Coordinates of C-alpha atoms in Angstrom, one line a residue:
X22 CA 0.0 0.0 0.0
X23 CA 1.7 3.7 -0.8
X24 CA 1.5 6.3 2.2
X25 CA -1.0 9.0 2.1
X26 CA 2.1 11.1 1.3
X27 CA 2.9 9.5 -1.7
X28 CA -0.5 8.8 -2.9
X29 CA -1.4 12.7 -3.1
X30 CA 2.5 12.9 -5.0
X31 CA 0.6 11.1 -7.4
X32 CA -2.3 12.4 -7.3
X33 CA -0.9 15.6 -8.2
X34 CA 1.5 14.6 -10.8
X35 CA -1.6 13.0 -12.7
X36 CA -3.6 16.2 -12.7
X37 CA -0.7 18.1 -13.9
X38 CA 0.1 16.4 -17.1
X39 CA -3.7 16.6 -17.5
X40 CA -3.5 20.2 -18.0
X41 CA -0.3 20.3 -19.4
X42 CA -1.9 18.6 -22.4
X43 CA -4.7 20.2 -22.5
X44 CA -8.1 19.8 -24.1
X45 CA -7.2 20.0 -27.9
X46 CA -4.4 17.5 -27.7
X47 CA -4.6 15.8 -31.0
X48 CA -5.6 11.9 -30.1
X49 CA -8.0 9.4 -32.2
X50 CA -10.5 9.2 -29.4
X51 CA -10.2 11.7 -27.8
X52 CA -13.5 14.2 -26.1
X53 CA -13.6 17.3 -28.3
X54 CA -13.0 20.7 -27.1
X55 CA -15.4 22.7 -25.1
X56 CA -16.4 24.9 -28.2
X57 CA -16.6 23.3 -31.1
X58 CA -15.2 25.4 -34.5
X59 CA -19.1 24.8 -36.3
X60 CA -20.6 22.1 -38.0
X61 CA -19.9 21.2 -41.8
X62 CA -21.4 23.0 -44.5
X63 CA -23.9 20.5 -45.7
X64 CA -23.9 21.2 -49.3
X65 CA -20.2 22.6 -49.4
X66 CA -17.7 20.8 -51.1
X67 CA -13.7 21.3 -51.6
X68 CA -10.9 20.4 -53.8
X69 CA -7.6 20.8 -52.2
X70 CA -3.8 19.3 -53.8
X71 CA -2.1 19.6 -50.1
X72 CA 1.6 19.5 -51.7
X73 CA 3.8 16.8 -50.8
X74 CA 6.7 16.8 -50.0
X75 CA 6.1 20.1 -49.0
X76 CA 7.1 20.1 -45.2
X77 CA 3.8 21.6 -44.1
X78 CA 1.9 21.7 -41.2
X79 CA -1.3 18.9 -40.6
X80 CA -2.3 21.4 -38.1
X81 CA -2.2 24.3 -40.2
X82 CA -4.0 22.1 -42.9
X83 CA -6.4 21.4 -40.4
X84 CA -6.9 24.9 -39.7
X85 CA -7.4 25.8 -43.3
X86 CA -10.2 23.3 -43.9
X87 CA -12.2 23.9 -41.1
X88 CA -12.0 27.6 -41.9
X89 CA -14.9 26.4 -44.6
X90 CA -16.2 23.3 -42.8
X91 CA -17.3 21.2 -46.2
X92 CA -19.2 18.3 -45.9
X93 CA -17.0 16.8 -48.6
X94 CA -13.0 17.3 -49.4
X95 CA -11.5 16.1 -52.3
X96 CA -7.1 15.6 -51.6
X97 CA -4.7 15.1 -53.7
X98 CA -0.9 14.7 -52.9
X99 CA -2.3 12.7 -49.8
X100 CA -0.3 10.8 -47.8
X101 CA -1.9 8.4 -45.7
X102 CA -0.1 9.3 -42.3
X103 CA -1.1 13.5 -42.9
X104 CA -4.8 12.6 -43.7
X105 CA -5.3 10.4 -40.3
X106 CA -3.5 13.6 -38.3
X107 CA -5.4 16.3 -40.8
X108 CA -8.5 14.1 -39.9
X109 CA -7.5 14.2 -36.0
X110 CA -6.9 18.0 -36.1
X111 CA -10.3 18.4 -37.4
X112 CA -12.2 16.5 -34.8
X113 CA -10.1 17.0 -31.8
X114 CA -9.5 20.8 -32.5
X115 CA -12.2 22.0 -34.5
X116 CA -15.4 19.4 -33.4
X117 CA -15.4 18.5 -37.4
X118 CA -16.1 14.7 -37.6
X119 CA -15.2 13.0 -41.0
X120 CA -15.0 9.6 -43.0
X121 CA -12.2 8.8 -44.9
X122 CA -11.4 6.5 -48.1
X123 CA -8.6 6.2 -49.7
X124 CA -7.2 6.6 -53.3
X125 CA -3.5 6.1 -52.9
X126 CA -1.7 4.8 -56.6
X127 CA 1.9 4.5 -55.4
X128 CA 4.3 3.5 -52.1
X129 CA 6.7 6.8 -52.3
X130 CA 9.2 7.1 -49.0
X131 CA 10.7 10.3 -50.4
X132 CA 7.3 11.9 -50.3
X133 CA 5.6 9.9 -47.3
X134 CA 8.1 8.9 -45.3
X135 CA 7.5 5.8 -43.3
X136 CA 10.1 2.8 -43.1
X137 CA 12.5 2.1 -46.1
X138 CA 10.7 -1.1 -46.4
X139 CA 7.2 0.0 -45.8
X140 CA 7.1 3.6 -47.3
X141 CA 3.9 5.4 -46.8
X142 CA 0.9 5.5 -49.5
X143 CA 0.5 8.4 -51.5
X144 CA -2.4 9.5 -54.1
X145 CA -6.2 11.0 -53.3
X146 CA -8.3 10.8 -50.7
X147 CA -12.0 11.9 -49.7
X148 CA -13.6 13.1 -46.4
X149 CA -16.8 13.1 -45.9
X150 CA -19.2 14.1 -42.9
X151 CA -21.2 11.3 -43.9
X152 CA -20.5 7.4 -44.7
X153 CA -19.1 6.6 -48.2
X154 CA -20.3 3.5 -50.2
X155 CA -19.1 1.8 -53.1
X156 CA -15.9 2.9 -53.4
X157 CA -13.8 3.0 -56.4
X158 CA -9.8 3.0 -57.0
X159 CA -8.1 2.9 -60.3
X160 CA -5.0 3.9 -61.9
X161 CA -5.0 5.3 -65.4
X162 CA -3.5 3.1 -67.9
X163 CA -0.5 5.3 -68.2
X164 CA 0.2 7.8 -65.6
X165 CA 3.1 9.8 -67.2
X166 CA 6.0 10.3 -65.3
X167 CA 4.0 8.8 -62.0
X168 CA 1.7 6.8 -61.2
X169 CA -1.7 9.0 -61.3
X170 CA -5.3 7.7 -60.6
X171 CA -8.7 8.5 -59.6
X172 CA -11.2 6.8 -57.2
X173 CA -15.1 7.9 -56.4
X174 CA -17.5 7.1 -54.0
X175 CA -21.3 7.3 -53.2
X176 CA -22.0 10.0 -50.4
X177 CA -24.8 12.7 -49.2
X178 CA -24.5 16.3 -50.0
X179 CA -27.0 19.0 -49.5
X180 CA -29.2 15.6 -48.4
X181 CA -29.2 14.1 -51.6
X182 CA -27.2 11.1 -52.8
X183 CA -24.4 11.7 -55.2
X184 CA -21.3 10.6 -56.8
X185 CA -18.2 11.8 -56.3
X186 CA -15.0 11.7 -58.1
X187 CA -11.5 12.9 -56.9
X188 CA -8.5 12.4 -59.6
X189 CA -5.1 14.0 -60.1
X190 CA -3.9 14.0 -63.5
X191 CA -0.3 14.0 -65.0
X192 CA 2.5 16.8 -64.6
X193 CA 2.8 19.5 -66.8
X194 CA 4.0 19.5 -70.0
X195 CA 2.5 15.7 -70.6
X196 CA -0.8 16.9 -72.7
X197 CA -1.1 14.3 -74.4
X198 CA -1.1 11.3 -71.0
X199 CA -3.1 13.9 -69.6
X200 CA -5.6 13.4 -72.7
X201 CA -5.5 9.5 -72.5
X202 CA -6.3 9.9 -68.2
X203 CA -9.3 12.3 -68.8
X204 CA -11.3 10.0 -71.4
X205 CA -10.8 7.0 -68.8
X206 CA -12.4 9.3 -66.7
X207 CA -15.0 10.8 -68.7
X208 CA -16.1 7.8 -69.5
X209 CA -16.7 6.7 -65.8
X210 CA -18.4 10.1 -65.0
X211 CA -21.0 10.1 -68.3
X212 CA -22.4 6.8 -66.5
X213 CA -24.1 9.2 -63.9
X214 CA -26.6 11.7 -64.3
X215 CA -25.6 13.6 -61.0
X216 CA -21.9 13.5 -60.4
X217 CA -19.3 15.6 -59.0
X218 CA -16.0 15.4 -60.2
X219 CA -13.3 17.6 -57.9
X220 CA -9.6 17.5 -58.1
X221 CA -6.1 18.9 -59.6
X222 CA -6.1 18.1 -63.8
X223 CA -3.0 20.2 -64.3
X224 CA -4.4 22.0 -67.1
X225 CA -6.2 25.5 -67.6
X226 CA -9.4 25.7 -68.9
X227 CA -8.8 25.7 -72.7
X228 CA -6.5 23.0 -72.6
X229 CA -7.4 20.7 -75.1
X230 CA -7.2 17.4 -72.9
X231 CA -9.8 18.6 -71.3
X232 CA -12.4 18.8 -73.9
X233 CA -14.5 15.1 -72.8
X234 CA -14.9 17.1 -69.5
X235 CA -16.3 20.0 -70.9
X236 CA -18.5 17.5 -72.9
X237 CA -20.2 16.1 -70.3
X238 CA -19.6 18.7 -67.2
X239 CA -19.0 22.1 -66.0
X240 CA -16.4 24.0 -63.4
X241 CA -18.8 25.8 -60.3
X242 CA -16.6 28.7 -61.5
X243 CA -19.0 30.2 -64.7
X244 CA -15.9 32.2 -65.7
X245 CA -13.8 29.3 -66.7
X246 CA -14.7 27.7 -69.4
X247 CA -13.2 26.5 -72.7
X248 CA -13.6 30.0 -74.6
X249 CA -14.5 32.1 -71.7
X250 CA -13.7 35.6 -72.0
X251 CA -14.2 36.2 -68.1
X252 CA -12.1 36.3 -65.4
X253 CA -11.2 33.1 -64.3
X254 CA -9.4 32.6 -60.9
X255 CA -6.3 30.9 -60.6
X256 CA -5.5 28.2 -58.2
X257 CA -2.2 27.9 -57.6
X258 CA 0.9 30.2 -57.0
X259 CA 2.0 30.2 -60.3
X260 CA -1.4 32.3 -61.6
X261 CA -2.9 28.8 -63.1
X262 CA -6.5 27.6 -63.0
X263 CA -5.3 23.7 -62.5
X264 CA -7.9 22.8 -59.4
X265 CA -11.8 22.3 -60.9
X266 CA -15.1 21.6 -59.4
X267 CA -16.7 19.8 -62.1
X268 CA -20.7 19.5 -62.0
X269 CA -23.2 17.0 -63.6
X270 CA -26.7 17.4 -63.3
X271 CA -26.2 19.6 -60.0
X272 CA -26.7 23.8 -59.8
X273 CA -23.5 25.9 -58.3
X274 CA -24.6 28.5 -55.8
X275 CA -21.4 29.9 -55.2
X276 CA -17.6 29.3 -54.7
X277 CA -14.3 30.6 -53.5
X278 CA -10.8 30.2 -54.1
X279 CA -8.7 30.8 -51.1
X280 CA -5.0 31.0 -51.5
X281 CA -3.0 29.2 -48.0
X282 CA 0.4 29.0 -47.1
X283 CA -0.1 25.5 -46.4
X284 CA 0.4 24.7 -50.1
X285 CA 1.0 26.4 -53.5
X286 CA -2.6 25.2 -54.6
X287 CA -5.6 27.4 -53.9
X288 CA -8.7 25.9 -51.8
X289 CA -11.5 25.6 -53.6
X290 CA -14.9 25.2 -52.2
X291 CA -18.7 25.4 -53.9
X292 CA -21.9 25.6 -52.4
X293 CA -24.3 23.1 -54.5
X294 CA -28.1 22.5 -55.3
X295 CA -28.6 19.1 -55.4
X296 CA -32.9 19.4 -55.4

Protein backbone atom coordinates (compact mmCIF):
# COMPACT_ATOMS: atom_id res chain seq x y z
CA UNK A 1 0.00 0.00 0.00
CA UNK A 2 1.69 3.72 -0.76
CA UNK A 3 1.52 6.30 2.24
CA UNK A 4 -1.00 8.98 2.06
CA UNK A 5 2.05 11.10 1.32
CA UNK A 6 2.94 9.53 -1.71
CA UNK A 7 -0.55 8.83 -2.91
CA UNK A 8 -1.35 12.66 -3.10
CA UNK A 9 2.47 12.91 -4.97
CA UNK A 10 0.56 11.10 -7.36
CA UNK A 11 -2.28 12.36 -7.32
CA UNK A 12 -0.89 15.57 -8.24
CA UNK A 13 1.46 14.56 -10.78
CA UNK A 14 -1.55 13.03 -12.74
CA UNK A 15 -3.60 16.22 -12.74
CA UNK A 16 -0.74 18.14 -13.85
CA UNK A 17 0.05 16.42 -17.11
CA UNK A 18 -3.73 16.56 -17.49
CA UNK A 19 -3.45 20.18 -17.96
CA UNK A 20 -0.34 20.26 -19.35
CA UNK A 21 -1.94 18.60 -22.43
CA UNK A 22 -4.70 20.24 -22.51
CA UNK A 23 -8.08 19.77 -24.09
CA UNK A 24 -7.20 19.98 -27.95
CA UNK A 25 -4.40 17.49 -27.74
CA UNK A 26 -4.62 15.77 -31.00
CA UNK A 27 -5.60 11.86 -30.08
CA UNK A 28 -7.96 9.42 -32.22
CA UNK A 29 -10.49 9.21 -29.45
CA UNK A 30 -10.23 11.71 -27.81
CA UNK A 31 -13.51 14.16 -26.10
CA UNK A 32 -13.65 17.31 -28.32
CA UNK A 33 -13.01 20.66 -27.13
CA UNK A 34 -15.45 22.73 -25.05
CA UNK A 35 -16.43 24.93 -28.20
CA UNK A 36 -16.63 23.33 -31.15
CA UNK A 37 -15.22 25.41 -34.50
CA UNK A 38 -19.09 24.75 -36.26
CA UNK A 39 -20.64 22.07 -38.01
CA UNK A 40 -19.88 21.21 -41.77
CA UNK A 41 -21.36 23.03 -44.54
CA UNK A 42 -23.91 20.50 -45.74
CA UNK A 43 -23.94 21.19 -49.25
CA UNK A 44 -20.22 22.61 -49.40
CA UNK A 45 -17.66 20.76 -51.07
CA UNK A 46 -13.69 21.33 -51.61
CA UNK A 47 -10.89 20.36 -53.76
CA UNK A 48 -7.56 20.76 -52.21
CA UNK A 49 -3.83 19.34 -53.76
CA UNK A 50 -2.08 19.65 -50.05
CA UNK A 51 1.60 19.54 -51.71
CA UNK A 52 3.82 16.77 -50.85
CA UNK A 53 6.73 16.80 -49.99
CA UNK A 54 6.05 20.05 -48.96
CA UNK A 55 7.12 20.08 -45.21
CA UNK A 56 3.79 21.55 -44.10
CA UNK A 57 1.88 21.65 -41.16
CA UNK A 58 -1.29 18.87 -40.55
CA UNK A 59 -2.26 21.43 -38.06
CA UNK A 60 -2.16 24.27 -40.23
CA UNK A 61 -4.00 22.10 -42.90
CA UNK A 62 -6.38 21.39 -40.36
CA UNK A 63 -6.89 24.88 -39.73
CA UNK A 64 -7.43 25.80 -43.35
CA UNK A 65 -10.21 23.32 -43.93
CA UNK A 66 -12.22 23.95 -41.12
CA UNK A 67 -12.05 27.56 -41.90
CA UNK A 68 -14.92 26.37 -44.63
CA UNK A 69 -16.21 23.31 -42.79
CA UNK A 70 -17.26 21.19 -46.21
CA UNK A 71 -19.19 18.29 -45.92
CA UNK A 72 -17.01 16.76 -48.61
CA UNK A 73 -13.00 17.26 -49.35
CA UNK A 74 -11.53 16.12 -52.29
CA UNK A 75 -7.07 15.62 -51.64
CA UNK A 76 -4.66 15.12 -53.66
CA UNK A 77 -0.92 14.75 -52.87
CA UNK A 78 -2.27 12.72 -49.78
CA UNK A 79 -0.33 10.82 -47.78
CA UNK A 80 -1.90 8.41 -45.73
CA UNK A 81 -0.08 9.26 -42.32
CA UNK A 82 -1.14 13.49 -42.94
CA UNK A 83 -4.84 12.64 -43.71
CA UNK A 84 -5.35 10.35 -40.30
CA UNK A 85 -3.48 13.65 -38.32
CA UNK A 86 -5.44 16.32 -40.76
CA UNK A 87 -8.55 14.11 -39.87
CA UNK A 88 -7.52 14.18 -36.00
CA UNK A 89 -6.91 18.03 -36.13
CA UNK A 90 -10.29 18.38 -37.38
CA UNK A 91 -12.20 16.47 -34.76
CA UNK A 92 -10.05 16.99 -31.76
CA UNK A 93 -9.52 20.78 -32.51
CA UNK A 94 -12.17 22.03 -34.46
CA UNK A 95 -15.40 19.40 -33.38
CA UNK A 96 -15.42 18.45 -37.45
CA UNK A 97 -16.09 14.72 -37.56
CA UNK A 98 -15.16 13.03 -41.03
CA UNK A 99 -15.04 9.62 -42.97
CA UNK A 100 -12.16 8.82 -44.86
CA UNK A 101 -11.43 6.49 -48.08
CA UNK A 102 -8.56 6.20 -49.66
CA UNK A 103 -7.23 6.65 -53.29
CA UNK A 104 -3.51 6.07 -52.94
CA UNK A 105 -1.72 4.80 -56.58
CA UNK A 106 1.91 4.48 -55.41
CA UNK A 107 4.31 3.54 -52.06
CA UNK A 108 6.75 6.82 -52.25
CA UNK A 109 9.17 7.10 -48.99
CA UNK A 110 10.70 10.28 -50.37
CA UNK A 111 7.27 11.88 -50.35
CA UNK A 112 5.57 9.93 -47.34
CA UNK A 113 8.06 8.92 -45.28
CA UNK A 114 7.48 5.81 -43.27
CA UNK A 115 10.13 2.84 -43.10
CA UNK A 116 12.45 2.12 -46.10
CA UNK A 117 10.74 -1.08 -46.42
CA UNK A 118 7.22 0.04 -45.85
CA UNK A 119 7.09 3.57 -47.33
CA UNK A 120 3.91 5.41 -46.83
CA UNK A 121 0.94 5.55 -49.49
CA UNK A 122 0.51 8.42 -51.51
CA UNK A 123 -2.40 9.52 -54.07
CA UNK A 124 -6.22 11.01 -53.28
CA UNK A 125 -8.33 10.83 -50.70
CA UNK A 126 -11.96 11.90 -49.73
CA UNK A 127 -13.64 13.10 -46.39
CA UNK A 128 -16.79 13.10 -45.91
CA UNK A 129 -19.18 14.13 -42.95
CA UNK A 130 -21.22 11.26 -43.91
CA UNK A 131 -20.47 7.39 -44.69
CA UNK A 132 -19.07 6.61 -48.22
CA UNK A 133 -20.29 3.49 -50.18
CA UNK A 134 -19.13 1.84 -53.06
CA UNK A 135 -15.86 2.94 -53.37
CA UNK A 136 -13.82 2.97 -56.41
CA UNK A 137 -9.84 2.97 -57.02
CA UNK A 138 -8.09 2.86 -60.33
CA UNK A 139 -5.03 3.95 -61.88
CA UNK A 140 -4.97 5.31 -65.43
CA UNK A 141 -3.54 3.12 -67.90
CA UNK A 142 -0.53 5.34 -68.21
CA UNK A 143 0.22 7.76 -65.62
CA UNK A 144 3.10 9.76 -67.16
CA UNK A 145 6.05 10.28 -65.33
CA UNK A 146 4.02 8.84 -62.03
CA UNK A 147 1.71 6.79 -61.21
CA UNK A 148 -1.69 8.99 -61.27
CA UNK A 149 -5.30 7.71 -60.58
CA UNK A 150 -8.72 8.47 -59.60
CA UNK A 151 -11.19 6.82 -57.17
CA UNK A 152 -15.09 7.87 -56.36
CA UNK A 153 -17.53 7.13 -54.01
CA UNK A 154 -21.31 7.29 -53.19
CA UNK A 155 -21.96 10.04 -50.42
CA UNK A 156 -24.82 12.71 -49.18
CA UNK A 157 -24.53 16.33 -49.96
CA UNK A 158 -27.00 18.99 -49.55
CA UNK A 159 -29.17 15.63 -48.39
CA UNK A 160 -29.16 14.12 -51.59
CA UNK A 161 -27.23 11.11 -52.83
CA UNK A 162 -24.41 11.71 -55.25
CA UNK A 163 -21.26 10.58 -56.76
CA UNK A 164 -18.25 11.82 -56.26
CA UNK A 165 -15.02 11.72 -58.14
CA UNK A 166 -11.52 12.87 -56.93
CA UNK A 167 -8.51 12.44 -59.57
CA UNK A 168 -5.09 13.99 -60.10
CA UNK A 169 -3.91 14.01 -63.46
CA UNK A 170 -0.31 13.97 -64.97
CA UNK A 171 2.45 16.80 -64.58
CA UNK A 172 2.85 19.48 -66.83
CA UNK A 173 3.95 19.47 -69.96
CA UNK A 174 2.46 15.66 -70.57
CA UNK A 175 -0.79 16.86 -72.69
CA UNK A 176 -1.13 14.31 -74.43
CA UNK A 177 -1.10 11.34 -71.00
CA UNK A 178 -3.08 13.88 -69.65
CA UNK A 179 -5.61 13.44 -72.67
CA UNK A 180 -5.55 9.53 -72.45
CA UNK A 181 -6.27 9.89 -68.16
CA UNK A 182 -9.32 12.33 -68.84
CA UNK A 183 -11.31 10.02 -71.41
CA UNK A 184 -10.76 7.03 -68.81
CA UNK A 185 -12.43 9.29 -66.69
CA UNK A 186 -15.05 10.75 -68.74
CA UNK A 187 -16.14 7.79 -69.53
CA UNK A 188 -16.73 6.71 -65.83
CA UNK A 189 -18.38 10.05 -65.00
CA UNK A 190 -21.02 10.08 -68.28
CA UNK A 191 -22.39 6.80 -66.46
CA UNK A 192 -24.09 9.17 -63.88
CA UNK A 193 -26.63 11.74 -64.29
CA UNK A 194 -25.55 13.57 -61.05
CA UNK A 195 -21.86 13.54 -60.42
CA UNK A 196 -19.34 15.60 -59.03
CA UNK A 197 -15.96 15.45 -60.23
CA UNK A 198 -13.34 17.60 -57.89
CA UNK A 199 -9.61 17.47 -58.13
CA UNK A 200 -6.12 18.89 -59.62
CA UNK A 201 -6.12 18.09 -63.78
CA UNK A 202 -3.03 20.18 -64.28
CA UNK A 203 -4.40 21.97 -67.06
CA UNK A 204 -6.21 25.47 -67.64
CA UNK A 205 -9.36 25.72 -68.94
CA UNK A 206 -8.84 25.65 -72.66
CA UNK A 207 -6.51 22.95 -72.64
CA UNK A 208 -7.42 20.66 -75.06
CA UNK A 209 -7.25 17.39 -72.94
CA UNK A 210 -9.80 18.57 -71.34
CA UNK A 211 -12.37 18.84 -73.94
CA UNK A 212 -14.47 15.14 -72.83
CA UNK A 213 -14.87 17.08 -69.47
CA UNK A 214 -16.28 20.04 -70.86
CA UNK A 215 -18.49 17.49 -72.92
CA UNK A 216 -20.17 16.11 -70.26
CA UNK A 217 -19.63 18.71 -67.19
CA UNK A 218 -18.96 22.14 -66.04
CA UNK A 219 -16.39 23.97 -63.43
CA UNK A 220 -18.76 25.77 -60.26
CA UNK A 221 -16.60 28.65 -61.50
CA UNK A 222 -19.02 30.22 -64.67
CA UNK A 223 -15.88 32.17 -65.73
CA UNK A 224 -13.75 29.30 -66.74
CA UNK A 225 -14.71 27.68 -69.45
CA UNK A 226 -13.17 26.48 -72.73
CA UNK A 227 -13.57 29.99 -74.62
CA UNK A 228 -14.51 32.12 -71.74
CA UNK A 229 -13.73 35.55 -72.00
CA UNK A 230 -14.21 36.21 -68.14
CA UNK A 231 -12.12 36.35 -65.40
CA UNK A 232 -11.22 33.13 -64.34
CA UNK A 233 -9.36 32.60 -60.88
CA UNK A 234 -6.25 30.94 -60.58
CA UNK A 235 -5.48 28.17 -58.17
CA UNK A 236 -2.17 27.95 -57.64
CA UNK A 237 0.90 30.24 -57.03
CA UNK A 238 1.98 30.20 -60.29
CA UNK A 239 -1.42 32.32 -61.61
CA UNK A 240 -2.87 28.82 -63.06
CA UNK A 241 -6.51 27.62 -62.98
CA UNK A 242 -5.29 23.71 -62.49
CA UNK A 243 -7.86 22.77 -59.43
CA UNK A 244 -11.76 22.31 -60.89
CA UNK A 245 -15.14 21.57 -59.38
CA UNK A 246 -16.72 19.75 -62.06
CA UNK A 247 -20.73 19.47 -62.02
CA UNK A 248 -23.21 16.97 -63.56
CA UNK A 249 -26.71 17.38 -63.33
CA UNK A 250 -26.24 19.59 -59.97
CA UNK A 251 -26.67 23.77 -59.81
CA UNK A 252 -23.52 25.89 -58.33
CA UNK A 253 -24.64 28.51 -55.83
CA UNK A 254 -21.36 29.92 -55.15
CA UNK A 255 -17.64 29.25 -54.66
CA UNK A 256 -14.26 30.64 -53.51
CA UNK A 257 -10.81 30.21 -54.09
CA UNK A 258 -8.69 30.82 -51.09
CA UNK A 259 -4.95 31.03 -51.49
CA UNK A 260 -2.98 29.17 -48.04
CA UNK A 261 0.41 29.02 -47.07
CA UNK A 262 -0.07 25.47 -46.43
CA UNK A 263 0.38 24.67 -50.11
CA UNK A 264 0.99 26.43 -53.53
CA UNK A 265 -2.61 25.16 -54.63
CA UNK A 266 -5.56 27.39 -53.92
CA UNK A 267 -8.65 25.88 -51.82
CA UNK A 268 -11.50 25.55 -53.58
CA UNK A 269 -14.88 25.16 -52.19
CA UNK A 270 -18.67 25.39 -53.95
CA UNK A 271 -21.94 25.55 -52.36
CA UNK A 272 -24.32 23.15 -54.49
CA UNK A 273 -28.09 22.52 -55.32
CA UNK A 274 -28.63 19.10 -55.40
CA UNK A 275 -32.88 19.35 -55.44
Amino acid sequence: MLSRGVQLLVGAVAVACVVLAGPSAPSGAGSLPAKAARDVVPNRVMTWNICNPCEQSNVDRAAAIAAYAPQVIGLQEACVGDVERIREYLENLHGLVYHVRYGSVLRNWGRCGGAPWNPGAYGQAVLSAAPMTDPVIAEYPDGGSEDRGYMAVTTTVDGRSVRVFNTHLAERRQEAVRADQVDVLAAKVARYDRVIVLGDFNAVPDAFELSAMWTLATDVDPQCRPTTTGTCKPTTDWQSKFDYVFLRGITPLGHGVHPTPASDHHLLHADLDLT
